[in-house]
Tab-separated table of C-alpha atoms in Angstrom:
chain	number	residue	atom	x	y	z
A	1	MET	CA	-0.011	0.007	-0.003
A	2	GLY	CA	1.365	3.438	-0.904
A	3	LEU	CA	2.167	6.090	1.667
A	4	ASN	CA	-0.532	8.610	2.429
A	5	ARG	CA	0.321	12.283	2.609
A	6	ARG	CA	0.943	12.331	6.362
A	7	GLN	CA	3.123	9.227	6.244
A	8	PHE	CA	5.138	10.661	3.376
A	9	ILE	CA	5.797	13.927	5.201
A	10	ASN	CA	6.694	12.182	8.445
A	11	SER	CA	9.095	9.802	6.686
A	12	ALA	CA	10.708	12.666	4.747
A	13	LEU	CA	11.183	14.671	7.957
A	14	LEU	CA	12.818	11.669	9.637
A	15	ALA	CA	15.148	11.147	6.699
A	16	THR	CA	16.183	14.735	6.239
A	17	GLY	CA	16.114	15.768	9.857
A	18	SER	CA	18.728	13.163	10.737
A	19	ALA	CA	21.082	14.200	7.937
A	20	LEU	CA	24.265	15.846	9.086
A	21	LEU	CA	26.279	18.560	7.329
A	22	PRO	CA	28.417	16.922	4.648
A	23	GLU	CA	31.641	15.676	6.173
A	24	THR	CA	33.747	17.490	3.554
A	25	VAL	CA	32.533	20.876	4.772
A	26	SER	CA	32.014	20.322	8.481
A	27	SER	CA	35.223	18.445	9.185
A	28	ARG	CA	37.599	20.587	7.160
A	29	GLU	CA	36.448	24.146	7.450
A	30	SER	CA	33.528	25.820	9.170
A	31	LEU	CA	31.094	27.547	6.873
A	32	GLU	CA	31.128	30.419	9.355
A	33	SER	CA	34.718	31.132	8.367
A	34	PHE	CA	33.798	31.857	4.780
A	35	PRO	CA	33.409	35.524	3.998
A	36	ILE	CA	30.119	36.683	2.510
A	37	SER	CA	30.319	35.939	-1.190
A	38	CYS	CA	28.626	37.301	-4.289
A	39	ASN	CA	27.674	35.446	-7.434
A	40	GLN	CA	28.822	36.854	-10.788
A	41	TYR	CA	25.342	36.648	-12.307
A	42	ASP	CA	23.890	39.634	-10.551
A	43	TRP	CA	26.851	41.746	-11.702
A	44	ILE	CA	26.186	40.548	-15.250
A	45	THR	CA	22.612	41.827	-15.027
A	46	PHE	CA	23.726	45.232	-13.702
A	47	TYR	CA	26.348	45.520	-16.429
A	48	GLN	CA	23.913	44.497	-19.146
A	49	ARG	CA	21.447	47.193	-18.040
A	50	ASP	CA	24.245	49.745	-18.470
A	51	GLY	CA	25.207	48.409	-21.898
A	52	LYS	CA	28.410	46.755	-20.659
A	53	ASP	CA	29.760	43.191	-20.801
A	54	TRP	CA	31.099	41.743	-17.594
A	55	PHE	CA	33.504	39.438	-19.395
A	56	SER	CA	34.948	41.832	-21.986
A	57	ASN	CA	37.455	43.105	-19.408
A	58	LEU	CA	37.206	40.756	-16.457
A	59	ASP	CA	40.176	42.437	-14.757
A	60	ALA	CA	38.350	45.778	-14.626
A	61	SER	CA	35.078	44.060	-13.696
A	62	LEU	CA	36.708	42.307	-10.681
A	63	ALA	CA	38.307	45.615	-9.692
A	64	ASP	CA	34.731	47.031	-9.444
A	65	PHE	CA	33.733	43.931	-7.470
A	66	ALA	CA	36.572	44.287	-5.011
A	67	SER	CA	35.979	48.016	-4.562
A	68	THR	CA	32.715	47.242	-2.767
A	69	GLY	CA	34.466	45.490	0.104
A	70	LEU	CA	33.401	42.025	-1.064
A	71	LYS	CA	36.101	39.481	-0.405
A	72	ALA	CA	34.643	36.328	-1.966
A	73	TYR	CA	33.505	35.661	-5.536
A	74	GLU	CA	31.265	32.869	-6.804
A	75	PRO	CA	31.765	32.566	-10.599
A	76	GLY	CA	29.872	30.489	-13.097
A	77	LEU	CA	32.339	28.048	-14.682
A	78	ASN	CA	31.939	25.941	-17.851
A	79	THR	CA	35.467	24.754	-18.649
A	80	VAL	CA	38.914	24.290	-17.138
A	81	ASP	CA	40.052	27.244	-19.292
A	82	ASP	CA	37.569	29.448	-17.362
A	83	VAL	CA	39.394	28.497	-14.184
A	84	LYS	CA	42.857	29.129	-15.619
A	85	LYS	CA	41.865	32.627	-16.765
A	86	LEU	CA	40.225	33.470	-13.456
A	87	LEU	CA	42.783	32.350	-10.854
A	88	PRO	CA	45.459	35.058	-11.533
A	89	LEU	CA	42.777	37.770	-11.411
A	90	LEU	CA	41.489	36.506	-8.050
A	91	GLN	CA	45.008	36.744	-6.670
A	92	LYS	CA	45.500	40.237	-8.116
A	93	HIS	CA	42.296	41.531	-6.536
A	94	LYS	CA	42.756	39.607	-3.257
A	95	LEU	CA	39.555	37.631	-3.682
A	96	VAL	CA	38.832	34.137	-2.445
A	97	MET	CA	36.518	31.587	-4.015
A	98	PRO	CA	34.964	29.246	-1.399
A	99	SER	CA	32.222	28.249	-3.797
A	100	VAL	CA	31.642	28.035	-7.543
A	101	TYR	CA	28.612	27.540	-9.752
A	102	VAL	CA	29.114	24.922	-12.454
A	103	ASN	CA	26.653	23.955	-15.173
A	104	SER	CA	25.596	20.326	-15.681
A	105	SER	CA	23.216	18.233	-17.734
A	106	LEU	CA	22.405	14.976	-15.960
A	107	HIS	CA	19.035	13.659	-17.116
A	108	GLU	CA	20.355	11.564	-20.049
A	109	HIS	CA	22.964	8.858	-19.533
A	110	ASP	CA	25.599	9.701	-22.153
A	111	GLU	CA	25.350	13.441	-21.716
A	112	GLY	CA	25.345	12.970	-17.982
A	113	GLN	CA	28.646	11.020	-18.009
A	114	LYS	CA	30.288	13.741	-20.112
A	115	SER	CA	28.929	16.432	-17.765
A	116	ILE	CA	30.216	14.695	-14.712
A	117	GLN	CA	33.684	14.485	-16.165
A	118	THR	CA	33.607	18.157	-17.060
A	119	VAL	CA	32.602	19.184	-13.566
A	120	LEU	CA	35.288	16.943	-12.026
A	121	SER	CA	37.967	18.383	-14.318
A	122	ILE	CA	36.946	21.868	-13.188
A	123	ALA	CA	37.023	20.743	-9.549
A	124	ASP	CA	40.554	19.380	-10.021
A	125	ALA	CA	41.674	22.739	-11.517
A	126	LEU	CA	40.311	24.508	-8.421
A	127	LYS	CA	42.655	22.796	-5.971
A	128	PRO	CA	45.073	25.802	-5.730
A	129	VAL	CA	42.272	28.067	-4.342
A	130	ASN	CA	40.759	25.625	-1.831
A	131	THR	CA	37.205	25.796	-3.137
A	132	LYS	CA	34.880	23.868	-0.858
A	133	ILE	CA	31.395	24.023	-2.411
A	134	VAL	CA	30.440	23.182	-6.026
A	135	VAL	CA	26.960	24.419	-6.810
A	136	THR	CA	25.149	22.874	-9.816
A	137	ASN	CA	21.685	23.336	-11.260
A	138	PRO	CA	21.039	20.416	-13.679
A	139	ASN	CA	19.774	21.752	-16.995
A	140	PRO	CA	16.111	21.462	-17.852
A	141	ILE	CA	15.094	19.855	-21.152
A	142	GLN	CA	14.962	23.384	-22.602
A	143	TRP	CA	15.635	26.708	-20.835
A	144	GLY	CA	12.375	28.656	-20.970
A	145	GLY	CA	10.471	25.575	-22.191
A	146	GLN	CA	7.448	23.995	-20.623
A	147	GLN	CA	8.321	20.296	-20.963
A	148	ASN	CA	8.913	18.436	-17.728
A	149	LYS	CA	11.387	15.596	-17.433
A	150	SER	CA	9.996	12.044	-17.456
A	151	ASP	CA	10.190	9.744	-14.479
A	152	SER	CA	13.072	7.852	-16.128
A	153	GLN	CA	14.947	11.125	-16.705
A	154	LEU	CA	14.460	12.172	-13.108
A	155	THR	CA	15.774	8.791	-11.982
A	156	GLU	CA	18.820	9.091	-14.223
A	157	GLN	CA	19.460	12.662	-13.090
A	158	ALA	CA	19.306	11.746	-9.332
A	159	LYS	CA	21.674	8.796	-9.949
A	160	ASN	CA	24.177	11.064	-11.716
A	161	LEU	CA	23.820	13.833	-9.118
A	162	ASP	CA	24.626	11.393	-6.356
A	163	LEU	CA	27.605	10.008	-8.264
A	164	LEU	CA	28.926	13.512	-8.913
A	165	GLY	CA	28.568	14.344	-5.237
A	166	ALA	CA	30.390	11.189	-4.189
A	167	GLU	CA	33.285	11.997	-6.541
A	168	LEU	CA	33.513	15.601	-5.348
A	169	LYS	CA	33.521	14.366	-1.728
A	170	LYS	CA	36.682	12.342	-2.500
A	171	ARG	CA	38.228	15.642	-3.545
A	172	GLY	CA	37.282	17.340	-0.291
A	173	MET	CA	34.406	19.286	-1.850
A	174	THR	CA	30.666	19.399	-1.264
A	175	LEU	CA	28.099	19.261	-4.064
A	176	ALA	CA	25.198	21.681	-3.503
A	177	TYR	CA	22.055	21.118	-5.569
A	178	HIS	CA	20.548	24.403	-6.859
A	179	THR	CA	17.210	25.100	-8.523
A	180	HIS	CA	15.373	27.813	-10.370
A	181	ASP	CA	11.585	27.871	-10.602
A	182	VAL	CA	11.156	25.119	-13.204
A	183	GLU	CA	12.015	22.350	-10.704
A	184	LEU	CA	9.003	23.391	-8.574
A	185	ARG	CA	6.526	22.634	-11.313
A	186	ALA	CA	4.240	19.575	-11.208
A	187	ALA	CA	4.074	19.392	-7.392
A	188	GLY	CA	7.798	19.982	-7.187
A	189	ARG	CA	8.466	16.450	-8.376
A	190	GLU	CA	11.916	17.222	-9.747
A	191	PHE	CA	13.037	19.204	-6.718
A	192	HIS	CA	11.857	16.638	-4.187
A	193	HIS	CA	13.193	13.627	-6.081
A	194	MET	CA	16.678	15.063	-6.326
A	195	LEU	CA	16.818	15.313	-2.519
A	196	LEU	CA	14.894	12.149	-1.622
A	197	ALA	CA	16.720	9.892	-4.125
A	198	THR	CA	20.242	11.085	-3.205
A	199	SER	CA	22.375	10.593	-0.156
A	200	PRO	CA	22.699	13.583	2.207
A	201	GLN	CA	26.375	12.692	2.494
A	202	ASN	CA	26.809	13.194	-1.289
A	203	VAL	CA	24.314	15.929	-2.150
A	204	SER	CA	23.677	19.045	-0.127
A	205	LEU	CA	21.373	21.975	-0.954
A	206	CYS	CA	22.137	25.454	-2.157
A	207	LEU	CA	18.807	27.106	-1.303
A	208	ASP	CA	18.196	29.858	-3.842
A	209	VAL	CA	15.603	31.463	-1.615
A	210	HIS	CA	13.799	33.645	-4.130
A	211	TRP	CA	13.626	31.065	-6.913
A	212	VAL	CA	11.969	28.652	-4.489
A	213	TYR	CA	9.667	31.463	-3.354
A	214	ARG	CA	8.775	32.393	-6.948
A	215	GLY	CA	8.550	28.845	-8.207
A	216	SER	CA	6.018	28.137	-5.440
A	217	GLY	CA	3.738	30.962	-6.557
A	218	ASP	CA	5.387	33.669	-4.357
A	219	SER	CA	4.734	31.564	-1.262
A	220	GLN	CA	6.612	31.898	2.000
A	221	VAL	CA	4.577	28.984	3.306
A	222	ALA	CA	6.112	26.739	0.667
A	223	LEU	CA	9.569	28.197	1.213
A	224	PHE	CA	9.537	27.496	4.933
A	225	ASP	CA	8.047	24.055	4.372
A	226	ILE	CA	11.075	23.249	2.227
A	227	VAL	CA	13.352	24.550	4.972
A	228	LYS	CA	11.538	22.281	7.427
A	229	LEU	CA	11.916	19.295	5.149
A	230	TYR	CA	15.464	19.780	3.947
A	231	GLY	CA	17.043	22.389	6.202
A	232	LYS	CA	19.735	20.027	7.490
A	233	ARG	CA	21.076	19.732	3.955
A	234	ILE	CA	21.484	23.490	3.346
A	235	VAL	CA	25.141	24.455	3.041
A	236	GLU	CA	24.607	27.660	1.012
A	237	LEU	CA	22.017	30.383	0.498
A	238	HIS	CA	21.607	32.520	-2.583
A	239	LEU	CA	20.171	35.798	-1.325
A	240	ARG	CA	17.833	37.969	-3.341
A	241	GLN	CA	14.904	40.208	-2.351
A	242	SER	CA	11.854	41.488	-4.116
A	243	LYS	CA	9.043	43.904	-3.438
A	244	GLY	CA	5.639	43.166	-4.905
A	245	GLY	CA	7.249	40.202	-6.692
A	246	ILE	CA	9.813	42.424	-8.522
A	247	TRP	CA	13.562	41.977	-7.910
A	248	GLN	CA	15.041	45.045	-6.280
A	249	GLU	CA	18.456	46.658	-6.867
A	250	THR	CA	19.450	46.073	-3.258
A	251	PHE	CA	18.964	43.474	-0.565
A	252	GLY	CA	16.831	44.543	2.394
A	253	GLU	CA	13.253	44.439	3.626
A	254	GLY	CA	10.754	43.042	1.156
A	255	ASP	CA	8.593	40.080	0.251
A	256	ILE	CA	10.703	37.432	1.972
A	257	ASP	CA	11.209	37.473	5.725
A	258	TYR	CA	14.925	36.776	5.860
A	259	LYS	CA	15.154	37.374	9.586
A	260	LEU	CA	12.664	34.573	10.118
A	261	LEU	CA	14.590	32.380	7.667
A	262	MET	CA	17.803	32.899	9.662
A	263	SER	CA	15.963	32.184	12.863
A	264	ARG	CA	14.613	28.907	11.500
A	265	LEU	CA	18.102	27.876	10.390
A	266	LYS	CA	19.519	28.803	13.761
A	267	GLU	CA	16.924	26.553	15.414
A	268	ILE	CA	18.355	23.544	13.566
A	269	ASN	CA	21.980	24.720	14.055
A	270	ILE	CA	22.581	25.370	10.335
A	271	LYS	CA	24.836	28.287	9.391
A	272	PRO	CA	25.262	28.210	5.619
A	273	HIS	CA	27.625	30.039	3.340
A	274	LEU	CA	25.951	33.339	2.349
A	275	VAL	CA	26.073	34.361	-1.317
A	276	ILE	CA	24.538	37.622	-2.562
A	277	GLU	CA	22.713	37.210	-5.853
A	278	GLN	CA	20.602	40.406	-6.038
A	279	CYS	CA	19.892	40.211	-9.806
A	280	LEU	CA	17.908	42.597	-11.926
A	281	GLU	CA	14.981	41.915	-14.234
A	282	LYS	CA	13.219	44.145	-16.774
A	283	THR	CA	10.887	45.695	-14.206
A	284	SER	CA	13.519	46.303	-11.526
A	285	PRO	CA	14.046	49.891	-10.330
A	286	LYS	CA	16.973	51.841	-11.875
A	287	THR	CA	18.491	54.224	-9.334
A	288	MET	CA	22.145	53.140	-8.904
A	289	ASN	CA	25.012	51.260	-10.484
A	290	ALA	CA	26.409	47.877	-9.589
A	291	VAL	CA	29.139	49.138	-7.209
A	292	GLU	CA	26.729	51.358	-5.297
A	293	ALA	CA	24.181	48.580	-5.015
A	294	HIS	CA	26.686	45.977	-3.819
A	295	LYS	CA	28.113	48.165	-1.094
A	296	ILE	CA	24.562	48.301	0.279
A	297	ASN	CA	24.035	44.603	-0.304
A	298	LEU	CA	27.183	43.676	1.605
A	299	LYS	CA	26.197	45.845	4.584
A	300	SER	CA	22.666	44.483	4.635
A	301	VAL	CA	23.683	40.851	4.449
A	302	SER	CA	26.393	41.430	7.099
A	303	GLU	CA	23.624	42.537	9.460
A	304	LEU	CA	21.712	39.264	9.078
A	305	LYS	CA	22.009	37.396	12.367
A	306	PHE	CA	21.851	33.614	12.833
């Protein structure tokens, strides 16, 4: 006989509530020792709005980044060459890189194996900078498309995600599963399966707070339910705020109660790595540039208390 709704929730809570922080993070370096980081993507959106390209002169871009007082950078990496180009610039601008965001495609077998090898080659290239967290958001069937993955594709993806996490663990790194809104479609079947069908010791969670909020129909109830179910697996937060559903230029008071979120995490003794990702969209306000905004973002996130 299948589980009813209450039995399912209770069993999920037991499974996730007993999960410990991944050994590769907790035993080697406390997440609290990581400086507040910032993802490159929100800088890309600010630059695009001003008609600039973040990558055309990455040296100058990272000089802007460092001028805000930020000490840690979370880039998006696709190849080993990306790492080789970036490392000297990090050293020049005195930036550390405790976490990185790496693309993957894991829902088909052959493509999944190639993707795993690519991620692992990038991880190996990161050894000189002591990166601890590798964040990945497995690609959908089509970005912007409406097709959901089949059950067999979800099964394949979870298997590959767990394998990737196990291999990264051997390298002293933690794999953090990330989502946008698409994974919350169809009763969140993709999101939940990736966490329920993988080992907590191999796959942790990078909670992109606003994408979970938006993907759940702008619901804090759903957001905090996910924290209740999977909070013990959270090793990183992507931080973004909106007002009236619209992404703002700066992080602060808004639709999501971040003080309550931090309180809930404190209750379960989870202190994740904090990563600013205050991106812009077409309807966002336009009152300041990227440097001005990120000085405010850093101050606001620094004031969040666990």
